[in-house]
Amino acid sequence: MKLLLNSLLLICFVFVGNAQKKDAITILGKDNFAEAIKDNNIQLLDVRTPKEYAEGHIADAKLLNYFEKDAFRKYAGKLDKDEPVYLYCRSGNRSQKAAKILVDMGFTEIYDLEGGYMNWSE
């Protein structure tokens, strides 16, 4: 009986933890993202490669290459976890993965550009 209760508690904690991760990440369309980043005091991250960044990026975005995992975590660790983070990549795939890393690091308010820079530059 005790084993059954412990197993049920573990399952509950897993589901609650996953729900909190999903709540921390919000996907924003291009117009809503543009409105949200008008404030100059935001944490705006471009998680693409340096080559992609050099070809064009959103003004004031800080390059933080998702593929350089150690550097990504080191720089992200210096960000203010109590302030929102806005991020994007080329199409939305890497930024979703980067957002999950940020949640695991303790960030609670993350906004991801739907469709990434491809959507932004259309």
Short mmCIF file of C-alpha atoms in Angstrom, two decimals:
data_model
loop_
_atom_site.label_atom_id
_atom_site.label_comp_id
_atom_site.label_asym_id
_atom_site.label_seq_id
_atom_site.Cartn_x
_atom_site.Cartn_y
_atom_site.Cartn_z
CA MET A 1 0.00 0.00 0.00
CA LYS A 2 2.82 2.38 0.88
CA LEU A 3 4.52 1.62 -2.43
CA LEU A 4 1.30 2.40 -4.30
CA LEU A 5 0.91 5.75 -2.52
CA ASN A 6 4.54 6.69 -3.17
CA SER A 7 4.14 5.79 -6.84
CA LEU A 8 1.01 7.93 -7.13
CA LEU A 9 2.77 10.86 -5.46
CA LEU A 10 5.69 10.56 -7.86
CA ILE A 11 3.35 10.57 -10.85
CA CYS A 12 1.58 13.67 -9.51
CA PHE A 13 4.88 15.52 -9.08
CA VAL A 14 5.92 14.68 -12.64
CA PHE A 15 2.65 16.01 -14.07
CA VAL A 16 2.73 19.16 -11.94
CA GLY A 17 6.35 19.84 -12.94
CA ASN A 18 5.55 19.49 -16.63
CA ALA A 19 2.52 21.76 -16.31
CA GLN A 20 4.66 24.45 -14.69
CA LYS A 21 7.17 24.27 -17.54
CA LYS A 22 4.44 24.75 -20.13
CA ASP A 23 2.99 27.69 -18.17
CA ALA A 24 6.36 29.45 -18.12
CA ILE A 25 6.67 29.49 -21.92
CA THR A 26 4.34 31.58 -24.08
CA ILE A 27 4.44 31.53 -27.88
CA LEU A 28 3.77 35.00 -29.29
CA GLY A 29 2.80 35.86 -32.85
CA LYS A 30 4.88 38.39 -34.74
CA ASP A 31 2.73 41.44 -33.89
CA ASN A 32 2.43 40.63 -30.19
CA PHE A 33 6.16 39.90 -29.98
CA ALA A 34 6.97 43.22 -31.69
CA GLU A 35 4.75 45.08 -29.22
CA ALA A 36 6.27 43.28 -26.23
CA ILE A 37 9.89 44.05 -27.16
CA LYS A 38 9.39 47.80 -27.64
CA ASP A 39 10.75 48.34 -24.13
CA ASN A 40 14.51 48.83 -24.32
CA ASN A 41 15.13 47.17 -20.95
CA ILE A 42 14.23 43.64 -21.99
CA GLN A 43 16.18 40.41 -22.19
CA LEU A 44 16.01 39.59 -25.91
CA LEU A 45 17.94 36.53 -27.08
CA ASP A 46 18.69 35.33 -30.60
CA VAL A 47 19.58 31.64 -30.22
CA ARG A 48 20.75 31.13 -33.82
CA THR A 49 24.30 30.71 -35.07
CA PRO A 50 26.67 33.68 -35.53
CA LYS A 51 26.32 33.30 -39.32
CA GLU A 52 22.53 33.49 -39.13
CA TYR A 53 22.74 36.46 -36.76
CA ALA A 54 25.12 38.30 -39.12
CA GLU A 55 22.64 37.85 -41.98
CA GLY A 56 20.02 39.79 -40.02
CA HIS A 57 18.56 39.98 -36.53
CA ILE A 58 16.04 41.86 -34.41
CA ALA A 59 17.44 45.13 -33.09
CA ASP A 60 19.07 44.88 -29.65
CA ALA A 61 18.95 41.06 -29.63
CA LYS A 62 21.86 39.39 -27.87
CA LEU A 63 23.35 36.46 -29.79
CA LEU A 64 23.37 33.33 -27.66
CA ASN A 65 24.08 30.33 -29.89
CA TYR A 66 21.90 27.41 -28.78
CA PHE A 67 24.43 24.91 -30.15
CA GLU A 68 27.16 26.14 -27.77
CA LYS A 69 25.54 24.55 -24.73
CA ASP A 70 28.11 25.54 -22.10
CA ALA A 71 28.29 29.15 -23.25
CA PHE A 72 24.49 29.24 -23.52
CA ARG A 73 24.02 28.10 -19.92
CA LYS A 74 26.82 30.34 -18.63
CA TYR A 75 25.39 33.49 -20.20
CA ALA A 76 21.79 32.56 -19.37
CA GLY A 77 22.85 32.10 -15.75
CA LYS A 78 23.76 35.81 -15.66
CA LEU A 79 20.29 36.92 -16.77
CA ASP A 80 17.66 38.14 -14.31
CA LYS A 81 15.34 35.19 -13.64
CA ASP A 82 12.70 37.55 -12.23
CA GLU A 83 12.37 39.41 -15.55
CA PRO A 84 10.80 38.08 -18.76
CA VAL A 85 13.03 36.62 -21.46
CA TYR A 86 12.14 36.99 -25.14
CA LEU A 87 13.79 34.64 -27.59
CA TYR A 88 13.75 33.49 -31.16
CA CYS A 89 15.65 31.33 -33.63
CA ARG A 90 15.28 30.76 -37.37
CA SER A 91 11.96 28.89 -37.39
CA GLY A 92 10.96 28.25 -33.77
CA ASN A 93 12.51 24.83 -33.17
CA ARG A 94 15.73 25.82 -31.37
CA SER A 95 14.02 28.56 -29.39
CA GLN A 96 11.51 26.03 -28.02
CA LYS A 97 14.40 23.86 -26.84
CA ALA A 98 16.24 26.89 -25.46
CA ALA A 99 13.09 27.96 -23.59
CA LYS A 100 12.92 24.56 -21.90
CA ILE A 101 16.54 24.91 -20.78
CA LEU A 102 15.72 28.33 -19.33
CA VAL A 103 12.76 26.88 -17.42
CA ASP A 104 15.02 24.15 -16.04
CA MET A 105 17.38 26.93 -14.91
CA GLY A 106 14.58 28.64 -12.97
CA PHE A 107 13.19 31.20 -15.41
CA THR A 108 9.43 31.58 -15.08
CA GLU A 109 8.41 33.99 -17.84
CA ILE A 110 9.63 33.20 -21.35
CA TYR A 111 8.21 34.48 -24.63
CA ASP A 112 9.08 32.67 -27.85
CA LEU A 113 8.54 34.22 -31.30
CA GLU A 114 6.21 31.99 -33.30
CA GLY A 115 7.85 30.95 -36.56
CA GLY A 116 11.15 32.52 -35.55
CA TYR A 117 13.11 35.06 -37.57
CA MET A 118 11.69 33.65 -40.81
CA ASN A 119 8.26 34.85 -39.67
CA TRP A 120 9.64 38.15 -38.36
CA SER A 121 11.38 39.09 -41.61
CA GLU A 122 8.40 38.37 -43.88
#
